[in-house]
XYZ file of C-alpha atoms in Angstrom:
447
model
C -9.534 0.316 -16.861
C -10.203 -3.776 -17.906
C -9.207 -4.525 -20.733
C -10.904 -8.145 -23.124
C -9.424 -8.800 -26.131
C -11.340 -11.139 -28.347
C -11.058 -13.118 -31.629
C -14.113 -12.595 -33.494
C -14.517 -9.987 -33.813
C -10.678 -9.415 -33.288
C -10.268 -6.117 -31.654
C -9.418 -5.072 -27.449
C -12.334 -3.347 -25.531
C -11.695 -1.268 -23.249
C -14.652 -1.694 -20.488
C -15.271 1.932 -18.670
C -18.654 1.332 -16.299
C -21.548 2.865 -16.527
C -20.313 3.739 -20.946
C -23.197 -0.054 -21.968
C -19.291 -1.615 -22.697
C -21.245 -4.305 -20.082
C -23.518 -4.778 -22.613
C -21.553 -5.105 -25.806
C -19.639 -7.157 -24.018
C -22.037 -9.621 -23.397
C -22.582 -9.261 -26.886
C -19.095 -10.007 -27.859
C -19.283 -13.544 -25.712
C -16.595 -14.977 -24.130
C -12.500 -13.370 -24.554
C -9.668 -14.564 -24.861
C -7.900 -12.493 -22.515
C -8.797 -10.341 -19.570
C -6.739 -7.774 -18.172
C -8.010 -5.719 -14.692
C -5.748 -2.421 -14.581
C -2.496 -2.964 -17.222
C -2.006 -2.543 -20.682
C -3.226 -5.288 -23.407
C -0.416 -6.224 -25.570
C -1.676 -6.859 -28.862
C -0.421 -3.958 -30.577
C -1.806 -5.333 -34.802
C -5.302 -4.949 -32.824
C -7.720 -1.724 -32.911
C -8.816 -0.782 -29.408
C -12.196 0.476 -29.025
C -13.701 2.104 -25.848
C -17.073 3.477 -25.859
C -17.024 6.730 -23.723
C -20.491 8.727 -22.385
C -21.615 11.635 -20.530
C -20.080 12.421 -17.307
C -23.602 13.160 -15.513
C -25.656 10.193 -17.279
C -22.721 7.377 -16.467
C -22.367 8.738 -12.559
C -25.988 7.838 -12.473
C -25.791 4.276 -14.171
C -22.998 3.632 -11.765
C -24.618 5.200 -8.533
C -27.966 2.568 -9.129
C -25.465 -0.447 -9.758
C -24.283 -0.031 -5.994
C -26.732 0.891 -3.965
C -29.779 -2.098 -5.709
C -29.290 -5.275 -6.003
C -28.185 -6.356 -9.615
C -29.044 -9.647 -11.160
C -26.414 -11.827 -9.679
C -26.352 -10.561 -5.795
C -28.725 -10.604 -3.083
C -27.888 -7.237 -1.942
C -26.707 -3.890 -3.152
C -23.017 -3.165 -2.202
C -23.411 0.157 -1.028
C -27.212 0.079 -0.022
C -28.440 3.336 0.473
C -26.140 4.762 -0.941
C -26.731 8.251 -2.072
C -25.278 10.923 -4.747
C -23.446 12.493 -1.636
C -22.233 9.790 -0.252
C -20.676 8.564 -3.453
C -19.121 11.827 -4.363
C -16.970 11.711 -1.322
C -15.621 8.556 -1.937
C -14.331 9.370 -4.845
C -12.993 12.214 -3.482
C -11.265 10.286 -0.863
C -7.548 10.767 -1.269
C -6.854 7.187 0.599
C -9.744 5.040 -1.468
C -7.415 3.772 -3.973
C -9.084 3.074 -8.224
C -6.489 0.324 -9.371
C -8.036 -2.691 -7.823
C -5.565 -2.857 -5.088
C -8.243 -3.398 -2.984
C -11.037 -5.214 -3.003
C -13.950 -3.417 -0.691
C -17.133 -2.008 -1.894
C -16.157 2.292 -1.722
C -12.931 1.329 -3.222
C -14.377 -0.635 -6.427
C -17.089 2.285 -6.019
C -13.982 4.571 -6.356
C -12.826 1.986 -9.092
C -16.183 2.537 -11.460
C -16.328 6.157 -11.291
C -12.657 7.740 -11.890
C -12.697 9.715 -15.140
C -12.803 8.257 -18.210
C -9.840 10.408 -19.267
C -8.625 9.390 -16.292
C -4.680 7.342 -16.880
C -5.846 4.099 -15.554
C -8.462 4.059 -18.392
C -5.966 4.260 -20.560
C -8.312 6.291 -22.528
C -5.575 7.844 -24.571
C -4.084 3.976 -26.210
C -7.921 3.691 -27.580
C -7.466 3.725 -31.653
C -11.581 3.841 -31.426
C -13.324 6.130 -29.110
C -16.773 5.800 -29.376
C -19.787 7.596 -28.358
C -22.863 5.756 -26.502
C -25.395 8.228 -27.999
C -24.037 8.084 -31.070
C -24.599 4.772 -33.273
C -21.649 2.054 -33.327
C -19.951 1.821 -36.467
C -20.764 -1.169 -39.016
C -18.443 -3.330 -38.532
C -18.788 -3.966 -34.617
C -22.317 -6.123 -33.525
C -25.105 -4.349 -33.123
C -26.282 -4.892 -29.631
C -29.102 -3.306 -27.472
C -27.689 0.426 -25.101
C -28.994 1.273 -22.198
C -31.897 3.835 -22.435
C -30.853 7.035 -21.966
C -32.560 10.163 -21.313
C -32.870 12.648 -23.732
C -32.037 14.727 -21.015
C -29.986 15.324 -17.885
C -30.701 13.320 -14.575
C -31.930 16.321 -12.239
C -29.120 16.991 -8.995
C -29.029 19.435 -6.586
C -26.337 22.684 -7.470
C -24.340 21.424 -5.513
C -24.114 18.124 -6.518
C -23.787 19.180 -10.548
C -21.282 21.500 -9.250
C -18.500 18.652 -8.092
C -19.355 16.953 -10.795
C -18.457 19.250 -13.208
C -15.145 20.000 -11.440
C -14.859 15.915 -10.992
C -15.411 15.101 -14.607
C -13.518 18.461 -16.274
C -10.990 16.633 -17.889
C -14.317 14.442 -19.519
C -16.142 17.384 -20.718
C -12.747 19.123 -22.313
C -11.297 15.799 -24.222
C -14.638 14.080 -24.916
C -16.934 16.882 -26.053
C -19.378 17.331 -23.804
C -20.973 19.877 -22.274
C -22.760 20.184 -18.587
C -25.864 21.236 -19.659
C -26.889 18.990 -22.468
C -26.705 15.187 -23.544
C -25.875 15.525 -26.243
C -22.367 15.614 -27.715
C -21.305 18.670 -28.783
C -17.691 18.851 -29.756
C -15.127 15.884 -31.961
C -13.409 14.479 -28.778
C -10.166 15.804 -28.661
C -6.807 13.373 -28.562
C -5.722 12.067 -25.181
C -2.866 12.585 -23.979
C -0.688 9.908 -23.365
C 0.148 9.990 -19.746
C 3.918 9.597 -17.919
C 4.435 5.766 -16.898
C 1.716 4.856 -13.350
C 2.779 2.114 -11.041
C 0.175 -0.123 -12.266
C 2.297 -0.003 -15.354
C 5.172 -0.393 -14.337
C 4.434 -3.110 -11.890
C 1.589 -5.892 -13.567
C 1.721 -8.705 -12.224
C 0.737 -6.748 -8.799
C -2.302 -4.903 -10.354
C -3.490 -7.530 -12.388
C -3.757 -10.321 -9.049
C -1.517 -12.258 -11.244
C -0.865 -16.296 -9.549
C 2.795 -15.999 -9.195
C 4.965 -18.840 -7.073
C 8.546 -19.296 -6.103
C 9.656 -21.126 -8.713
C 9.534 -17.913 -10.538
C 10.116 -15.357 -8.431
C 11.584 -12.790 -10.451
C 8.239 -12.207 -12.150
C 6.215 -10.787 -9.654
C 8.610 -7.931 -8.597
C 8.982 -5.063 -11.676
C 12.272 -4.888 -13.011
C 15.557 -3.607 -11.144
C 15.671 -1.516 -13.883
C 12.232 0.472 -13.533
C 11.650 3.891 -12.555
C 10.935 3.909 -8.787
C 10.090 7.933 -9.033
C 5.739 6.819 -9.408
C 6.588 4.320 -6.216
C 7.911 6.916 -4.204
C 5.361 9.512 -5.480
C 2.119 7.655 -5.006
C 0.370 6.802 -1.400
C -0.529 2.881 -0.897
C -4.798 3.432 -0.569
C -7.397 2.457 1.889
C -8.106 1.453 4.893
C -5.237 0.796 7.464
C -5.150 -2.530 9.213
C -3.335 -4.928 11.162
C -0.301 -6.405 11.263
C -0.205 -9.505 9.044
C 2.113 -12.156 9.274
C 0.329 -15.085 7.498
C 2.043 -16.340 4.191
C 1.043 -16.463 0.833
C 2.353 -19.473 -1.623
C 1.210 -17.008 -4.405
C 3.384 -13.949 -4.171
C 0.997 -11.217 -5.451
C -1.339 -12.498 -2.942
C 0.742 -11.935 0.083
C 1.888 -8.625 -1.500
C -1.875 -8.002 -0.974
C -2.533 -8.996 2.377
C 0.974 -7.070 3.511
C -0.887 -3.496 1.882
C -3.290 -2.493 4.542
C 0.330 -1.632 6.840
C 1.506 0.676 4.300
C -2.242 2.286 3.948
C -0.926 6.472 3.805
C 2.631 5.148 3.096
C 4.178 5.719 -0.430
C 4.106 2.112 -2.589
C 7.765 2.310 -3.108
C 7.498 1.148 1.292
C 4.545 -1.759 -0.136
C 7.714 -2.804 -3.021
C 10.456 -3.096 -0.567
C 8.327 -5.649 1.461
C 7.993 -7.303 -1.577
C 11.429 -7.679 -2.711
C 12.275 -8.257 1.122
C 9.747 -10.926 0.840
C 10.801 -12.759 -1.685
C 14.494 -12.506 -0.866
C 13.524 -14.351 3.006
C 12.278 -17.353 0.546
C 14.755 -17.345 -2.319
C 18.116 -15.470 -1.720
C 19.242 -16.999 -4.388
C 16.469 -14.297 -6.792
C 19.146 -12.125 -8.008
C 15.993 -9.882 -9.482
C 14.707 -9.424 -5.801
C 18.522 -8.588 -4.519
C 19.118 -6.106 -7.475
C 16.123 -4.086 -6.920
C 16.272 -4.680 -2.830
C 20.009 -2.466 -3.660
C 18.479 0.123 -6.225
C 15.497 0.826 -3.116
C 17.350 0.870 -0.303
C 20.329 3.121 -2.380
C 18.106 6.152 -3.252
C 15.225 6.113 -0.719
C 16.860 4.762 2.671
C 16.322 8.042 4.391
C 12.654 8.757 3.616
C 11.861 4.809 4.085
C 13.479 4.250 6.952
C 11.516 6.806 8.687
C 8.406 5.476 7.238
C 8.216 1.758 7.624
C 7.040 -0.251 11.138
C 9.659 -1.569 13.347
C 8.866 -4.802 11.930
C 9.612 -3.837 8.536
C 13.379 -2.006 9.488
C 14.487 -5.057 11.072
C 13.549 -7.110 7.617
C 15.231 -4.788 5.759
C 18.340 -5.299 8.008
C 18.172 -8.799 8.192
C 18.308 -8.739 4.255
C 21.604 -6.458 4.632
C 23.433 -8.977 6.916
C 21.923 -11.106 4.385
C 22.660 -9.955 1.013
C 25.123 -6.530 1.612
C 26.879 -5.086 -0.620
C 29.926 -6.129 1.118
C 30.888 -6.406 5.160
C 30.945 -3.614 6.117
C 27.358 -3.333 5.047
C 26.098 -6.721 6.154
C 27.603 -5.421 9.811
C 25.627 -2.818 9.633
C 22.767 -5.330 8.787
C 23.441 -7.329 11.889
C 23.792 -4.446 13.955
C 20.116 -3.614 13.269
C 19.349 -7.272 13.362
C 20.413 -7.743 17.128
C 20.047 -4.641 18.440
C 16.215 -4.822 17.194
C 15.508 -9.016 18.113
C 17.665 -7.989 21.414
C 14.894 -5.869 22.230
C 12.161 -8.367 21.444
C 13.478 -11.149 23.567
C 14.211 -8.857 26.508
C 10.504 -6.940 26.355
C 8.804 -10.183 25.888
C 10.440 -11.749 28.405
C 9.078 -8.424 30.412
C 5.678 -8.902 29.340
C 4.833 -12.819 29.496
C 6.645 -12.938 32.903
C 7.804 -10.348 34.902
C 4.926 -8.212 38.000
C 3.385 -4.732 36.629
C 4.885 -2.009 38.387
C 4.014 1.110 38.473
C 6.518 4.120 36.597
C 8.954 5.480 37.467
C 9.448 2.823 40.378
C 8.888 4.452 43.577
C 11.100 1.954 45.558
C 14.260 -1.012 43.839
C 14.117 -4.190 44.567
C 18.656 -4.183 44.661
C 21.088 -2.460 44.814
C 22.736 -2.829 41.766
C 26.059 -5.419 41.392
C 27.208 -8.300 39.160
C 25.236 -9.646 36.574
C 27.186 -12.327 35.035
C 30.239 -13.393 33.361
C 31.560 -9.962 34.936
C 29.312 -7.598 34.004
C 27.703 -5.110 36.538
C 24.465 -3.859 36.294
C 23.369 0.246 34.546
C 24.191 3.138 37.016
C 20.788 4.300 35.871
C 20.736 8.125 37.164
C 24.299 8.431 36.688
C 25.453 5.889 33.888
C 26.629 6.915 30.220
C 26.443 3.789 28.201
C 23.290 4.633 26.640
C 24.467 7.645 25.653
C 27.600 7.181 24.602
C 26.462 3.667 22.540
C 23.517 5.904 20.831
C 27.222 8.901 19.782
C 28.920 6.089 18.264
C 26.119 3.481 16.526
C 25.142 7.279 15.250
C 28.684 8.053 13.469
C 28.556 4.312 12.346
C 25.671 4.917 10.541
C 26.735 8.235 9.080
C 28.993 6.169 6.668
C 26.697 4.086 5.144
C 23.477 5.726 3.732
C 22.613 2.971 2.587
C 22.340 0.754 5.273
C 22.709 3.160 8.200
C 19.374 4.688 7.898
C 17.824 1.718 9.081
C 19.818 0.803 11.884
C 19.484 3.911 13.374
C 16.347 4.469 13.291
C 15.826 0.960 14.653
C 17.466 2.837 18.131
C 14.900 5.814 17.547
C 12.536 3.808 17.336
C 13.630 2.148 20.928
C 14.371 5.821 22.854
C 10.754 6.575 21.189
C 8.688 3.885 22.568
C 7.765 2.039 25.762
C 11.818 -0.089 26.384
C 14.318 -0.067 28.701
C 15.788 2.179 26.380
C 13.707 5.050 26.718
C 12.646 3.968 30.042
C 16.258 4.032 31.738
C 16.802 7.428 29.954
C 14.217 8.922 31.486
C 15.296 8.337 35.347
C 18.525 9.579 34.275
C 20.053 12.917 36.627
C 17.296 11.700 39.214
C 17.601 10.588 42.488
C 17.460 6.710 42.581
C 14.278 5.742 44.663
C 14.989 4.027 47.776
C 14.687 -0.198 48.387
C 12.606 -1.527 49.821
C 12.370 -3.220 52.937
C 14.702 -6.580 53.728
C 12.203 -8.082 55.161
C 9.445 -7.172 52.836
C 11.473 -8.035 49.480
C 11.633 -11.222 50.997
C 7.555 -11.519 51.517
C 6.937 -10.377 48.335
C 9.597 -12.651 46.668
C 8.040 -15.884 48.415
C 4.601 -14.504 47.448
C 5.798 -13.258 43.212
C 7.314 -17.443 43.460
C 4.191 -19.307 45.081
C 2.472 -17.484 42.190
C 4.732 -18.002 39.855
C-alpha cells in the first residue's frame, strides 16, 4: 500500500504490513519519497515487495494493534481479538484506502489481502517471500522470527481467514496448512483503475491551496465509473461547516457527511467547493458539468439538501446557457426561501400543536395585493409542483436537483408539507376574539 523510494540502493519498496517490510525500511534508512496509496512514478527503478504467509501476517498485525508499541503510550485497539479483527476486515463500511484515520480503518488497511489492488503488487518487478533469504543485491536485515508451524487458531477463525485470503493463497503460493511456500508466485493480475489511482491528490493527503486548485481534483476527462461504483467508507458524521485552507484536508473533513454514499457524490461536492472559492477554475467547472451531465438523477436523490442547494447555486453561476442558470436559481431560491421561513419560525414563533386545533385569523391580505393561501382548498402548491416538474424534465442535467429540492420540501417538516396535509380538511375554528387579544398581549410581553 504505502511505497517508499530510496536512493541507496535505488529502488522502490512496497510496505505491506506484517511482512517484514518495516524492518527492511529501517535498514534502508530515510526514503527520498513516500506515497501513501497511489503509485510511485519511478519506471526505471526496481519495485520490490515482500509477502508472507497470510496467517502469520494476520497474527503479527493483530499483535501490533492489540499491544502497546514503542512509540505509543497505549495500544490502538486494546483487547482486540481475532474475531473482532475479522469483523472489521469484513465490514464493508470500514475503509481501507487511508481516507479515514481512526483505528478500525487503520486496522482494515493493514489487514487487507496482499493481492488486493490497493497494494499495487501487480506492479512489483520482484516479489520476495519473507520466509526465504533476500537476494544479495538487497541489504540484509534481521527479519522477525517466524514460527516453523502456523499459530493455533479456532476452526471458525481459520475458515474465515482462508476465505478472506483466498487470492493470497492462490497467487502467492502458500497453503493454509503449511508455513512454508508450496508453489512459485504467480503473475498478479493488473486490476482496472480504482478511485485512489484516479484521484491521487486526495488519497495521498497532499497539501494543495486555492492557487493551484485544479491539482486538488482528478482531470476533467477522468473515468467516472469507478467513483460511481465505490462508496465512501467510515463512520457517519454530522454536517461540517468549517473551512480549511488546504483543499485536500477540507475534502477529507467533508467525508463523514457522505458515508455510505458514492465517492462520486463526494467528488461533486469537492468540485463545488473549488468553484465557490475560485469561480474561474475551468477544470472544476468542466468536472462539475461532466459529473452532473452523466449522473444527475442518481446524485440528486443521494445528496443532502445542503449540497443540493450548493449544486443549484453552481448551476446559477456556471450554467452552460441562460435556461440552465435559470433552473439553478429556481432551486436555490426555493431552498433558501424555505430556510429563511423555517428559521424565523424556529427562532421567533410560539410552538404550537400540529395539526392546529384553532386559528388565530381567518385569512385576508398579506402585502402588496397578495392574499393568504386558502389552506384547506387551495391548489397553488399542486399547480406549482406540476409546473416545476414539466420545466425540470426539459433539463436532464440541472433539472433533477431543483426537482429534488421541492420533493425534500414535501418530505420534511416544512410549510409545503404542513399545508399540503391540511388540504381537504375542515378549517379549525377561530379563537375567541377576546382570547386572541389576551394571547397577543401575553406574547407581546414575553417576546
